[in-house]
Amino acid sequence: MSSDHPHDDSGHDHGHHHGHGHDHEHSELGEMDLRVRALESVLSQKGYIDPAALDVLIDTYQTRIGPRNGARVVARAWVDPAFRQWLLSDATAAIASLGYTGRQGEHMVAVENTDDTHHMVVCTLCSCYPWPVLGLPPTWYKSAPYRSRAVKDPRGVLADFGVTLPETTRIRVWDSTAEVRYLVIPQRPAGTEGLSEEQLADLVSRDSMIGTRLAGAPAEAGSAA
């Protein structure tokens, strides 16, 4: 799928083949999630795993390691115009140059937020997601309400996340698939000209790289997740 087949804020579906070879349940927990939870319960009861340690491991990948990778990609794009152009033209190669590769990140497309256009990512059929740069997908990303409303009412979804954009700003919704996964480059906050690349990465949250939030202001540097 090419990057010129998004949904827009009118809710119109431009349509494309969504490359999945399995059925999809219209619920938060699919068959695989239920099986994993059942297995986790059995292993926990038998003493093979420590649920608390497992929670820490999941939290690490969901909120720290994964999103931190993507934040560094975005920060590099903010400070390095040549890297930004490379990221927009060949995201897979640009991201790999920073050492972030792996399954679920083989075919990446980067889209850039501007004053005129705001991008959001959804997987309308399940939860395709760029694990190497964002870590584990949040529960809400996999939920049926988000998958349907992101296309039909993107402004309403953004409002639920506390984001209100000018009516003149176009919202484009990109449907992630098994073939293509997306990374949103949020706009660089004003007043950050003197920050280092590492400090800029602190302003980039997982949600801002999905498009459901904006990048944080300098004062929020320590709270990005």
Short mmCIF file of N, CA and C in Angstrom, two decimals, residues 74-81 84 112-115 184-201 203-204 208 213-218:
data_model
loop_
_atom_site.label_atom_id
_atom_site.label_comp_id
_atom_site.label_asym_id
_atom_site.label_seq_id
_atom_site.Cartn_x
_atom_site.Cartn_y
_atom_site.Cartn_z
N VAL A 74 12.28 10.97 15.99
CA VAL A 74 11.62 12.27 15.78
C VAL A 74 12.57 13.41 16.12
N ALA A 75 13.28 13.30 17.24
CA ALA A 75 14.20 14.37 17.63
C ALA A 75 15.28 14.57 16.58
N ARG A 76 15.78 13.48 16.02
CA ARG A 76 16.79 13.60 14.96
C ARG A 76 16.20 14.32 13.75
N ALA A 77 14.97 14.00 13.42
CA ALA A 77 14.32 14.66 12.28
C ALA A 77 14.13 16.15 12.54
N TRP A 78 13.88 16.51 13.78
CA TRP A 78 13.71 17.93 14.12
C TRP A 78 14.99 18.73 13.97
N VAL A 79 16.13 18.12 14.24
CA VAL A 79 17.39 18.88 14.24
C VAL A 79 18.22 18.67 12.98
N ASP A 80 17.89 17.65 12.20
CA ASP A 80 18.72 17.30 11.04
C ASP A 80 17.84 17.27 9.78
N PRO A 81 17.83 18.36 9.00
CA PRO A 81 16.98 18.43 7.81
C PRO A 81 17.22 17.29 6.82
N ARG A 84 15.55 14.26 8.18
CA ARG A 84 14.10 14.43 8.05
C ARG A 84 13.64 14.08 6.64
N GLU A 112 4.31 13.70 8.41
CA GLU A 112 4.72 14.84 9.23
C GLU A 112 3.56 15.79 9.49
N ASN A 113 3.33 16.09 10.75
CA ASN A 113 2.31 17.07 11.10
C ASN A 113 2.81 18.48 10.78
N THR A 114 1.89 19.31 10.28
CA THR A 114 2.20 20.70 9.97
C THR A 114 1.04 21.56 10.46
N ASP A 115 1.15 22.86 10.27
CA ASP A 115 0.05 23.75 10.63
C ASP A 115 -1.21 23.42 9.83
N VAL A 184 4.07 8.95 13.02
CA VAL A 184 3.76 10.37 12.90
C VAL A 184 4.91 11.18 13.46
N ILE A 185 5.37 12.16 12.68
CA ILE A 185 6.36 13.11 13.17
C ILE A 185 5.60 14.31 13.69
N PRO A 186 5.46 14.45 15.01
CA PRO A 186 4.70 15.59 15.53
C PRO A 186 5.44 16.89 15.27
N GLN A 187 4.70 17.99 15.35
CA GLN A 187 5.34 19.28 15.18
C GLN A 187 6.25 19.58 16.37
N ARG A 188 7.36 20.18 16.07
CA ARG A 188 8.29 20.58 17.13
C ARG A 188 7.68 21.74 17.91
N PRO A 189 7.61 21.62 19.23
CA PRO A 189 7.02 22.71 20.03
C PRO A 189 7.80 24.00 19.89
N ALA A 190 7.09 25.11 19.99
CA ALA A 190 7.73 26.42 19.96
C ALA A 190 8.59 26.60 21.20
N GLY A 191 9.63 27.39 21.05
CA GLY A 191 10.50 27.70 22.18
C GLY A 191 11.50 26.62 22.53
N THR A 192 11.76 25.72 21.59
CA THR A 192 12.68 24.62 21.87
C THR A 192 13.98 24.74 21.10
N GLU A 193 14.25 25.93 20.56
CA GLU A 193 15.41 26.09 19.69
C GLU A 193 16.73 25.79 20.41
N GLY A 194 16.79 26.04 21.70
CA GLY A 194 18.05 25.85 22.41
C GLY A 194 18.22 24.48 23.04
N LEU A 195 17.28 23.57 22.82
CA LEU A 195 17.36 22.26 23.44
C LEU A 195 18.24 21.30 22.64
N SER A 196 18.89 20.39 23.34
CA SER A 196 19.68 19.36 22.67
C SER A 196 18.76 18.31 22.07
N GLU A 197 19.34 17.45 21.25
CA GLU A 197 18.55 16.38 20.64
C GLU A 197 17.96 15.46 21.71
N GLU A 198 18.74 15.17 22.75
CA GLU A 198 18.24 14.32 23.83
C GLU A 198 17.11 15.00 24.59
N GLN A 199 17.23 16.28 24.81
CA GLN A 199 16.16 17.01 25.50
C GLN A 199 14.90 17.07 24.64
N LEU A 200 15.07 17.19 23.34
CA LEU A 200 13.92 17.20 22.44
C LEU A 200 13.21 15.85 22.47
N ALA A 201 13.98 14.78 22.54
CA ALA A 201 13.37 13.44 22.59
C ALA A 201 12.47 13.30 23.81
N LEU A 203 10.46 15.35 24.85
CA LEU A 203 9.17 15.99 24.59
C LEU A 203 8.25 15.13 23.73
N VAL A 204 8.76 14.03 23.23
CA VAL A 204 8.01 13.20 22.28
C VAL A 204 7.41 12.00 23.00
N SER A 208 1.95 10.96 20.77
CA SER A 208 2.20 11.99 19.74
C SER A 208 2.70 11.36 18.45
N ARG A 213 -1.93 12.84 20.33
CA ARG A 213 -1.52 13.96 21.18
C ARG A 213 -0.50 14.80 20.43
N LEU A 214 -0.19 15.97 21.00
CA LEU A 214 0.85 16.83 20.46
C LEU A 214 2.13 16.60 21.25
N ALA A 215 3.25 16.97 20.66
CA ALA A 215 4.50 16.89 21.40
C ALA A 215 4.45 17.86 22.57
N GLY A 216 5.11 17.51 23.68
CA GLY A 216 5.02 18.31 24.89
C GLY A 216 5.80 19.59 24.82
N ALA A 217 5.38 20.55 25.64
CA ALA A 217 6.13 21.80 25.78
C ALA A 217 7.36 21.53 26.64
N PRO A 218 8.38 22.40 26.60
CA PRO A 218 9.60 22.18 27.38
C PRO A 218 9.34 21.85 28.85
#
